[in-house]
Short mmCIF file of C-alpha atoms in Angstrom, two decimals:
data_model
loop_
_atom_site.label_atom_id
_atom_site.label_comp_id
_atom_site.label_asym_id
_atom_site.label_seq_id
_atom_site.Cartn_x
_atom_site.Cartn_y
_atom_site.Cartn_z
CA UNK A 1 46.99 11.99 -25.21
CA UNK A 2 46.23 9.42 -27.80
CA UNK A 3 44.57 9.97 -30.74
CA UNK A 4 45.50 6.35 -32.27
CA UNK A 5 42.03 5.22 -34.14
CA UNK A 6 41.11 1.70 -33.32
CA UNK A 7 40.74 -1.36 -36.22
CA UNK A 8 36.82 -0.77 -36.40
CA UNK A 9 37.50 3.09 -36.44
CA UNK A 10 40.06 2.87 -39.20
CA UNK A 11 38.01 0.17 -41.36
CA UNK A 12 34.87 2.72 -40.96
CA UNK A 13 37.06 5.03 -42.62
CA UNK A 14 38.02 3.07 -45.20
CA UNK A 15 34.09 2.25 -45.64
CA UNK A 16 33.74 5.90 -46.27
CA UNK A 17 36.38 6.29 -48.58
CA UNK A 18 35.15 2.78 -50.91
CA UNK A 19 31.29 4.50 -50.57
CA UNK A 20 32.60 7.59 -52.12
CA UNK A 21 34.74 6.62 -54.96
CA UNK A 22 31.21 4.71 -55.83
CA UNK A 23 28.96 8.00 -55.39
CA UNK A 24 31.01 11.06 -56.20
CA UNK A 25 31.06 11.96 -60.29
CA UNK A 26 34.12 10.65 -62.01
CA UNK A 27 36.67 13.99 -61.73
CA UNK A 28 34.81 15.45 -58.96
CA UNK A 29 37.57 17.94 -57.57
CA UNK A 30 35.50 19.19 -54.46
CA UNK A 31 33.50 21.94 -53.42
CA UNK A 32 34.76 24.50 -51.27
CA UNK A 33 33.19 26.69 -48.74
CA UNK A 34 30.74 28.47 -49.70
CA UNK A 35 30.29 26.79 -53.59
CA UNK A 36 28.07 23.93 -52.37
CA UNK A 37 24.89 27.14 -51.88
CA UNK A 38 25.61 28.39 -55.18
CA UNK A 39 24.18 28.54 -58.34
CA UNK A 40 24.39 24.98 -60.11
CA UNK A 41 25.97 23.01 -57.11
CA UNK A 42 23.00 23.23 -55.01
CA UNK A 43 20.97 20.35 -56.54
CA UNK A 44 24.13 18.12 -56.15
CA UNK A 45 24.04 19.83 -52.42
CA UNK A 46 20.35 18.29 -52.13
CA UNK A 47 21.65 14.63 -53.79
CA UNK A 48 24.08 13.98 -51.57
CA UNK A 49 22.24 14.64 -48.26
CA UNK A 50 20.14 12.53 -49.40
CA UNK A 51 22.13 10.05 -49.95
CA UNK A 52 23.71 10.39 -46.62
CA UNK A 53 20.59 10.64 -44.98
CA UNK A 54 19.95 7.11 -46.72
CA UNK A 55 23.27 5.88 -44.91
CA UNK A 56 22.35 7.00 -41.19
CA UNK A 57 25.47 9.05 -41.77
CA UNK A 58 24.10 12.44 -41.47
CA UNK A 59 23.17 12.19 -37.90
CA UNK A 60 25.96 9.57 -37.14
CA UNK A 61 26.25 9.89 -33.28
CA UNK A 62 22.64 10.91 -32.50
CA UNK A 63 20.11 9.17 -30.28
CA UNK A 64 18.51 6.48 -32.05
CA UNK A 65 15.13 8.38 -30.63
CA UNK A 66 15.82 11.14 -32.68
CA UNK A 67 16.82 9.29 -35.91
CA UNK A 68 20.59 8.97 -35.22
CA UNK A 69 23.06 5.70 -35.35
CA UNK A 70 24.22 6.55 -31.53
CA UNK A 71 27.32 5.51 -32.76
CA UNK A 72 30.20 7.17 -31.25
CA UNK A 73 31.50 10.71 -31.59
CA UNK A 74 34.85 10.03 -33.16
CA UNK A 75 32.94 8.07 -35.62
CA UNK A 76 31.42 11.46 -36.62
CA UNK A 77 35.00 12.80 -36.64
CA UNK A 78 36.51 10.28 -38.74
CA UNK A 79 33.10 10.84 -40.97
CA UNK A 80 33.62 14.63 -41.40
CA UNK A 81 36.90 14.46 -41.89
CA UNK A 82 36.41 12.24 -45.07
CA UNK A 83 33.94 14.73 -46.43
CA UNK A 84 35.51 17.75 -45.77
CA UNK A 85 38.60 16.53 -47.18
CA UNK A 86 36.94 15.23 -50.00
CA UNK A 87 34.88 18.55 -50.49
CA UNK A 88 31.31 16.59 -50.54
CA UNK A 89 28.43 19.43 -49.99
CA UNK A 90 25.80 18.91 -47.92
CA UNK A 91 26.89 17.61 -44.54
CA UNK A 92 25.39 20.00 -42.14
CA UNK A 93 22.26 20.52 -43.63
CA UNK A 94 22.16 24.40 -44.62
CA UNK A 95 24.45 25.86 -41.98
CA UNK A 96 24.01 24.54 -38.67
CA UNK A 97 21.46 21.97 -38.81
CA UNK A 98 23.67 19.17 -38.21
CA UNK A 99 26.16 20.84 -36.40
CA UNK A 100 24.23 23.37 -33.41
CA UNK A 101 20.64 22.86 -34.08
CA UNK A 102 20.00 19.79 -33.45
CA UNK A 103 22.36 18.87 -30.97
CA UNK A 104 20.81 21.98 -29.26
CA UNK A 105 17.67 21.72 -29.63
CA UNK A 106 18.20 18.16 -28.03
CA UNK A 107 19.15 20.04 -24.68
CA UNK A 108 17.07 22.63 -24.45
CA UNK A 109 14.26 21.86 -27.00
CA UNK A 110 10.61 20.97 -25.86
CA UNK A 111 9.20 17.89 -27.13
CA UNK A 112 6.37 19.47 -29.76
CA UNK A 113 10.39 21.02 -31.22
CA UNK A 114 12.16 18.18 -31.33
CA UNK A 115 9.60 16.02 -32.55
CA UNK A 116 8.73 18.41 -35.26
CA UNK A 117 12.79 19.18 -36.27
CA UNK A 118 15.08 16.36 -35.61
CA UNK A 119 13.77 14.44 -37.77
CA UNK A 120 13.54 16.18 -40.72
CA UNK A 121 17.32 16.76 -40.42
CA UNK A 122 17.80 13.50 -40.11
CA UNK A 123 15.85 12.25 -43.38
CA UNK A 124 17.79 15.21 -45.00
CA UNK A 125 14.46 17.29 -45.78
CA UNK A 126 15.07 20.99 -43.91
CA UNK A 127 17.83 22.97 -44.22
CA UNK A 128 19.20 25.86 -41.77
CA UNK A 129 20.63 28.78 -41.79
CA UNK A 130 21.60 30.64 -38.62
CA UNK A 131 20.82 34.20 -38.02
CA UNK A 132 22.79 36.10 -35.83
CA UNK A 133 25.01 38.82 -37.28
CA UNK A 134 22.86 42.59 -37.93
CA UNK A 135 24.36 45.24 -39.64
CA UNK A 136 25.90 47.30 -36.60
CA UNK A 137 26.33 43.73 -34.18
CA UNK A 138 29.02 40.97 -35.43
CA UNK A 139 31.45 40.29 -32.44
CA UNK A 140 29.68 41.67 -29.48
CA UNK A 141 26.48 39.68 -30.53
CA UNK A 142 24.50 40.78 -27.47
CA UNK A 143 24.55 44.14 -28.45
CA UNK A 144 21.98 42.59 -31.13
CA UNK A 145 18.76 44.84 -32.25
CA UNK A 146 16.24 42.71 -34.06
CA UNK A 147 13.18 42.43 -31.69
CA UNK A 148 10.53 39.66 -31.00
CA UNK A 149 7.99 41.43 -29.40
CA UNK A 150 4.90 38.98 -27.19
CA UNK A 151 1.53 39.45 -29.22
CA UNK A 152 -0.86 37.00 -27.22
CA UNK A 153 0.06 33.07 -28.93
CA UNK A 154 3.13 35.12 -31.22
CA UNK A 155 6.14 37.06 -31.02
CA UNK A 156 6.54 39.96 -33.90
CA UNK A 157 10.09 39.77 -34.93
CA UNK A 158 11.51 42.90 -37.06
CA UNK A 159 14.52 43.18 -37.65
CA UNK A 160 17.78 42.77 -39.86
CA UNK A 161 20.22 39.99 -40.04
CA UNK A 162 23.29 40.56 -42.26
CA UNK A 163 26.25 37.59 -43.74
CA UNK A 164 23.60 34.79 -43.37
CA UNK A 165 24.67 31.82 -44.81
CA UNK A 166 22.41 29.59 -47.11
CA UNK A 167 19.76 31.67 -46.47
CA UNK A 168 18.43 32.05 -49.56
CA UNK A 169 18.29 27.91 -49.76
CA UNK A 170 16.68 27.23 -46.40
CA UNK A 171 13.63 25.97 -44.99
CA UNK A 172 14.00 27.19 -41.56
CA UNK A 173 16.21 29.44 -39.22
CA UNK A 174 17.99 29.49 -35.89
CA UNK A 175 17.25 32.98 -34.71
CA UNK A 176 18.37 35.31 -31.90
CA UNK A 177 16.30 38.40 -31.28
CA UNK A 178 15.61 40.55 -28.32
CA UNK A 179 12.55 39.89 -26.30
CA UNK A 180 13.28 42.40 -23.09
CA UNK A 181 14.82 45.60 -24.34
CA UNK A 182 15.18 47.37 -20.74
CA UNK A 183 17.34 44.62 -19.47
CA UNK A 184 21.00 44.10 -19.31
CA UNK A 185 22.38 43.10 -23.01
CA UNK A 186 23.39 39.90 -22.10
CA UNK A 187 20.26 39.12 -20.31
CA UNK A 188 17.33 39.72 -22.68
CA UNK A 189 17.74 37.88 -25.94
CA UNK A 190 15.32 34.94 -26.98
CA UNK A 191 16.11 32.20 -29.41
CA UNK A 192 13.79 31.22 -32.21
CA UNK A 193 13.02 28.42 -34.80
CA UNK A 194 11.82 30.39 -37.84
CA UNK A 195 9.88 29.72 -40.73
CA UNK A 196 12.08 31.26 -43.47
CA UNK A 197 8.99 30.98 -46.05
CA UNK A 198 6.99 32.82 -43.44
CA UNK A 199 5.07 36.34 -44.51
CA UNK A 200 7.54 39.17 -43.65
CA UNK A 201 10.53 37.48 -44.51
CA UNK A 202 12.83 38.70 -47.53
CA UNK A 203 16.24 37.45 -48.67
CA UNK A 204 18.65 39.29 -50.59
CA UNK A 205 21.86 37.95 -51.84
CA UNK A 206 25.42 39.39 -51.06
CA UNK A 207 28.33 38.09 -53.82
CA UNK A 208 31.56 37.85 -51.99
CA UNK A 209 34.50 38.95 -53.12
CA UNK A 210 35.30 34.87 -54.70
CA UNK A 211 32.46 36.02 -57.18
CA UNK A 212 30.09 33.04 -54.66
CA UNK A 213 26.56 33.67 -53.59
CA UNK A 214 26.34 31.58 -50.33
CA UNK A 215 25.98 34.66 -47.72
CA UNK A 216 22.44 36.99 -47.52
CA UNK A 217 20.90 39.88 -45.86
CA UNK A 218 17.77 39.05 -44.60
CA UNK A 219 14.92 41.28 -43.32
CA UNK A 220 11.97 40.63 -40.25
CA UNK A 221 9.22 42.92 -41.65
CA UNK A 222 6.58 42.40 -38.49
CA UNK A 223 7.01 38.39 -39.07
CA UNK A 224 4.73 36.56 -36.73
CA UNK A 225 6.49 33.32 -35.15
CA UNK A 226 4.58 31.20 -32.46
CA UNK A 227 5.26 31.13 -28.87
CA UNK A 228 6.06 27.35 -29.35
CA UNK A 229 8.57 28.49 -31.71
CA UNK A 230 11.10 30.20 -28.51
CA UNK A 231 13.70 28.17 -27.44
CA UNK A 232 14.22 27.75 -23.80
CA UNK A 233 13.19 30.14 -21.52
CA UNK A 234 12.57 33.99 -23.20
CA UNK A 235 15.54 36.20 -22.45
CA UNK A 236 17.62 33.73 -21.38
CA UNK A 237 18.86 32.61 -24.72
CA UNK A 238 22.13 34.68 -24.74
CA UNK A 239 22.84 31.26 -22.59
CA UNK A 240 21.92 28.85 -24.91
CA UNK A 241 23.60 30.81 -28.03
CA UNK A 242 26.98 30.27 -26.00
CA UNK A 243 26.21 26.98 -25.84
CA UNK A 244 25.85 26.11 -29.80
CA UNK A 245 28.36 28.46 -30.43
CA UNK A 246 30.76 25.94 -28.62
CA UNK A 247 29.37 23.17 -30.72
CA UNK A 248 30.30 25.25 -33.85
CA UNK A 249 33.29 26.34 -32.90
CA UNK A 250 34.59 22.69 -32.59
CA UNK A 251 35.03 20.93 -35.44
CA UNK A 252 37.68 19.19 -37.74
CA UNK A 253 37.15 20.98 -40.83
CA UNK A 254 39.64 22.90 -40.96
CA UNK A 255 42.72 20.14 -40.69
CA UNK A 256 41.02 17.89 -43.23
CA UNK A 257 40.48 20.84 -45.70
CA UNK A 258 44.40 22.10 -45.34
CA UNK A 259 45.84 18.18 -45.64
CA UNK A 260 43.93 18.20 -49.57
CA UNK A 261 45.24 21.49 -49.97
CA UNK A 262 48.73 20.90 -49.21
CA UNK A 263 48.49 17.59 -50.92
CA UNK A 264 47.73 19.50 -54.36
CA UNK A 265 49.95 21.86 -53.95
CA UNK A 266 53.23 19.51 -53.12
CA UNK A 267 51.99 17.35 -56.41
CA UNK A 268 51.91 20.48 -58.60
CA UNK A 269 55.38 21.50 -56.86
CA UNK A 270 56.89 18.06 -58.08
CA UNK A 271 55.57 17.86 -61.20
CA UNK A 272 56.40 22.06 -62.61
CA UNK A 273 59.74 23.19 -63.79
CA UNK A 274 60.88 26.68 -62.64
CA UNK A 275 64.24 27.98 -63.25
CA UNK A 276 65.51 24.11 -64.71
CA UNK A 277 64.42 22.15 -61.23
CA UNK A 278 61.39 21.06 -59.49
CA UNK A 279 59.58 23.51 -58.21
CA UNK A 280 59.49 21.21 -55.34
CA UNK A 281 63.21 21.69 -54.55
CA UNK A 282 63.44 24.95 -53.91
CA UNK A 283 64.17 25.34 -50.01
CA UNK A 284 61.71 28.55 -49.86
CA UNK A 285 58.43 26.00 -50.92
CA UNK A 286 59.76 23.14 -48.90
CA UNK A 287 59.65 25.23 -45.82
CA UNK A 288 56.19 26.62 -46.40
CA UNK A 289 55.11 23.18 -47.47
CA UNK A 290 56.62 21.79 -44.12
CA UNK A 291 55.40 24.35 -41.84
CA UNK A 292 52.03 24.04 -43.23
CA UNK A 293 51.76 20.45 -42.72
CA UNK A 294 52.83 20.94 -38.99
CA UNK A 295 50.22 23.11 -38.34
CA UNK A 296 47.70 21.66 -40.12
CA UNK A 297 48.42 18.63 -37.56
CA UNK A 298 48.46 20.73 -34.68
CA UNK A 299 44.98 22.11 -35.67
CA UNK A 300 43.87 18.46 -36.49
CA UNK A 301 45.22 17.28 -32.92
CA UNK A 302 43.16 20.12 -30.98
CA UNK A 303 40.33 19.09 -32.95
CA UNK A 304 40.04 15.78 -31.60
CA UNK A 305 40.99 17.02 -28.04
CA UNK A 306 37.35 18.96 -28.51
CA UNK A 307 35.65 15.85 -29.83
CA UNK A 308 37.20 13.84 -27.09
CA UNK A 309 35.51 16.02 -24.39
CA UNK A 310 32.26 15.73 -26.16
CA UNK A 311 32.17 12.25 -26.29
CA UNK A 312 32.58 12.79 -22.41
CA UNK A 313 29.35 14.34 -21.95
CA UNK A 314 31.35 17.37 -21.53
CA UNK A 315 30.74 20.97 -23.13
CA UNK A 316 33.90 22.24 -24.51
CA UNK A 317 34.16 26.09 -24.32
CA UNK A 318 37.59 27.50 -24.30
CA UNK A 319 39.00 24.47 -26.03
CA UNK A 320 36.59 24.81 -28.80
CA UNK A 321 37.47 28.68 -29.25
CA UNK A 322 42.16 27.24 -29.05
CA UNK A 323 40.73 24.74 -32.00
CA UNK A 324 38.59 27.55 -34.06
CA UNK A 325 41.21 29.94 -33.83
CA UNK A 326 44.00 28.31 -34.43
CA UNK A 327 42.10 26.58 -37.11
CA UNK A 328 41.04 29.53 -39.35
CA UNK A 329 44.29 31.52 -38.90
CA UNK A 330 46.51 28.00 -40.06
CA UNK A 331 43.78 28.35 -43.11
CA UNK A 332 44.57 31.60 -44.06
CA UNK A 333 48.14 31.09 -43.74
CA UNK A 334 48.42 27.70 -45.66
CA UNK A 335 46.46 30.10 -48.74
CA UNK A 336 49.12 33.04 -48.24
CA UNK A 337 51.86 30.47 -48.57
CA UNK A 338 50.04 28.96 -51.42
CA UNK A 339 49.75 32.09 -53.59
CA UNK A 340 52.95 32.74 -52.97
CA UNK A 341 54.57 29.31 -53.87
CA UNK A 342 52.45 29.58 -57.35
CA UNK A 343 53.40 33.55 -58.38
CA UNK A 344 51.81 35.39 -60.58
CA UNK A 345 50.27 32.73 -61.90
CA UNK A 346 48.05 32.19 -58.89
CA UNK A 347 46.27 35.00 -59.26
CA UNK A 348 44.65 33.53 -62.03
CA UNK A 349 40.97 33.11 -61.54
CA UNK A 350 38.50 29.81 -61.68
CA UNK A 351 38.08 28.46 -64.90
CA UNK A 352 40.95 30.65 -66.47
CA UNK A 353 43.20 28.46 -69.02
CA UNK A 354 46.60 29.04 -67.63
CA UNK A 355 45.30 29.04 -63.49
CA UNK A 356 47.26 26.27 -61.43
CA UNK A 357 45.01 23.92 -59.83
CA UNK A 358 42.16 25.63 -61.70
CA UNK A 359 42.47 28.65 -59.63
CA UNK A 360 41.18 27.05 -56.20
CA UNK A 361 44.23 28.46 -54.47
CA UNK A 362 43.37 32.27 -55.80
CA UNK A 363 39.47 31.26 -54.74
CA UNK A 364 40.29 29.56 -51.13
CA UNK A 365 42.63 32.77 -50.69
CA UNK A 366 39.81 35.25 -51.14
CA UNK A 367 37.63 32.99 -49.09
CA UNK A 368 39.72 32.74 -46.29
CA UNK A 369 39.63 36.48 -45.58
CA UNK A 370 36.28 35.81 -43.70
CA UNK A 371 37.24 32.73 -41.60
CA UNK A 372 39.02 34.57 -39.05
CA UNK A 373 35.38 36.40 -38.57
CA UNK A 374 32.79 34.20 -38.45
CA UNK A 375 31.58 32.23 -36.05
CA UNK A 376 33.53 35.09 -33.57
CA UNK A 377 36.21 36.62 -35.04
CA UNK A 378 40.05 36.04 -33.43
CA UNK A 379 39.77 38.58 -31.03
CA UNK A 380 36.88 37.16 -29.44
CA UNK A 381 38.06 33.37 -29.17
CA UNK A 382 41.07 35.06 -27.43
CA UNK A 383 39.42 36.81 -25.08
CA UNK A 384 37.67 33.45 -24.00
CA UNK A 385 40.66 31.68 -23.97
CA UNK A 386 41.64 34.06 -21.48
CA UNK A 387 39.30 34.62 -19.27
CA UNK A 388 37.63 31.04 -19.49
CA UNK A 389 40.97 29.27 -19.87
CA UNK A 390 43.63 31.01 -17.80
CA UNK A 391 41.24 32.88 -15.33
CA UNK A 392 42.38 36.22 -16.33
CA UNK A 393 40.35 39.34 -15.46
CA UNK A 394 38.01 41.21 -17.59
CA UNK A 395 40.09 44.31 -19.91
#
């Protein structure tokens, strides 16, 4: 296949690039995952969504009737791969508005919901956050416990939702709950939109193990949602969550983070002295370097295989879960070969004097450790892979 960009598609991305060197603060390094919900980055988070609301490059590829550009879909990869590469916060709006809400909510999504949701994603004004995982359900999501029990015009949800990101930042969530409990696991689950400022509803903050704040617990104490507020049909969500799991499962982010990562760390291997040569000559960081960069083009490749079948009108499924997996195992490789390339010194925190590349590599390391979970950890994209992909029977 051929992934050659066209002259309008490369001077887009050069449009991009210009923009940004205008709007980013003079030394801006990037934000990694996670840093653009915490603490002080978060107003910067707000700015630029703003400001790419005010572009039309938020929602690049949407319907005009929902606020988009309807410009095409590798337009929106050529987009996200300048700000993920560049480390600009704020593209998704929260976690998932952007990505699975909308473009969800577009499929299944009753008019009152789309009217009252796209378009505040699109002007930048709501953020997400997506609540799935509970304290005993991660992987085998339908096993999920939280409950939205019918009361007349409402559902009651109560419940517990655990590793929610930006949840403590977010207007609104993207719930799953279960509305039938006597039925088959798979087969009585309800999505919700969710009022995260609504009575009943308290965050709490979890601090990872990179010292962040971006993931919560969050707790359904008899919260009352509206009826209007179900997505789809009730219990047949379970079918709908596959669904915007394959939209989140298919993106380029993890390609266009790795090439800025491997870029800084082959400039910091040319330009340090170990042992009277460039570090960069040694045949042990040339390999990892090498291998690294290989990969990270592989990932990027099976990236744009997934955005090629969306722009198709097709849902990608086990192609999304090749690209996610592959994608968040290359990332925690790349970070293991890092930390080993730098030594002892790499262990060296953020914002410590002597740290190489001001500690990002010991951060991204630490941060990596969950990539390979969320979203469905490895084990699960290879089960889909094999069942969905190669027709192989059920374990």
């Amino acid at each position: 296949m051929d992934f050659a960009l066209t002259t309008e598609q490369e001077a887009f991305r050069q449009e991009i690039r210009d923009w940004l060197k205008r709007e980013l603060p003079r030394g801006f390094t990037g934000l990694d995952h996670g840093e653009e919900f915490d603490g002080e980055n978060w107003e910067f988070t707000r700015s630029m969504s703003r400001k790419l609301a005010g572009k039309g490059w938020l929602t690049l590829s949407w319907p005009r009737e929902y606020g988009g550009l309807a410009r095409p879909l590798m337009d929106t990869v050529i987009y996200r791969e300048e700000m993920v590469y560049n480390g600009v916060p704020g593209i998704d709006m929260g976690v998932g508005g952007v990505s699975w809400v909308g473009p969800t909510l577009m499929l299944y999504g009753t008019d009152e919901q789309k009217r009252e949701h796209l378009p505040s994603i699109t002007r930048a004004e709501r953020y997400w956050c997506t609540l799935y995982s509970e304290p005993s359900t991660g992987s085998d999501l339908a096993s999920l416990e939280t409950q939205a029990v019918r009361d007349g015009d409402d559902y009651i949800i109560r419940g517990q939702k655990t590793w929610t990101s930006a949840a403590h930042v977010s207007d609104w969530g993207w719930i799953a709950a279960r509305t039938d409990p006597a039925a088959p696991k798979h087969k009585g689950i309800s999505l919700f939109v969710v009022d995260m400022k609504s009575k009943g509803v308290t965050v709490r903050p979890i601090k990872t193990m990179a010292n962040l704040h971006y993931v919560n617990e969050v707790f359904f104490d008899d919260v009352r949602v509206p009826a209007r507020n179900r997505v789809g049909e009730e219990n047949h969500g379970w079918y709908i969550l596959a669904v915007a799991l394959d939209f989140e499962r298919s993106g380029v982010a993890y390609s266009a983070h790795a090439r800025r990562v491997i870029e800084e760390l082959t400039a910091y291997c040319q330009s340090t002295v170990r042992d009277g040569a460039p570090l960069a000559r040694d045949p042990f960081v040339r390999n990892r370097l090498a291998d690294a960069a290989i990969e990270t083009k592989l990932s990027r490749f099976l990236a744009y295989r997934v955005a090629v079948m969306q722009s198709q009108g097709k849902v990608p499924n086990y192609e999304a879960s090749m690209s996610k997996c592959f994608g968040t195992e290359m990332t925690q490789r790349l970070y293991q070969s890092g930390m080993s390339i730098l030594g002892m010194r790499g262990q060296l925190g953020w914002g410590e004097e002597r740290a190489p590349l001001e500690g990002r590599i010991a951060r991204g390391a630490l941060t990596a450790v969950s990539v390979t979970i969320a979203a469905g950890t490895s084990e699960i994209q290879r089960n889909i892979m094999a069942q969905r992909g190669l027709g192989l029977p059920r374990g």
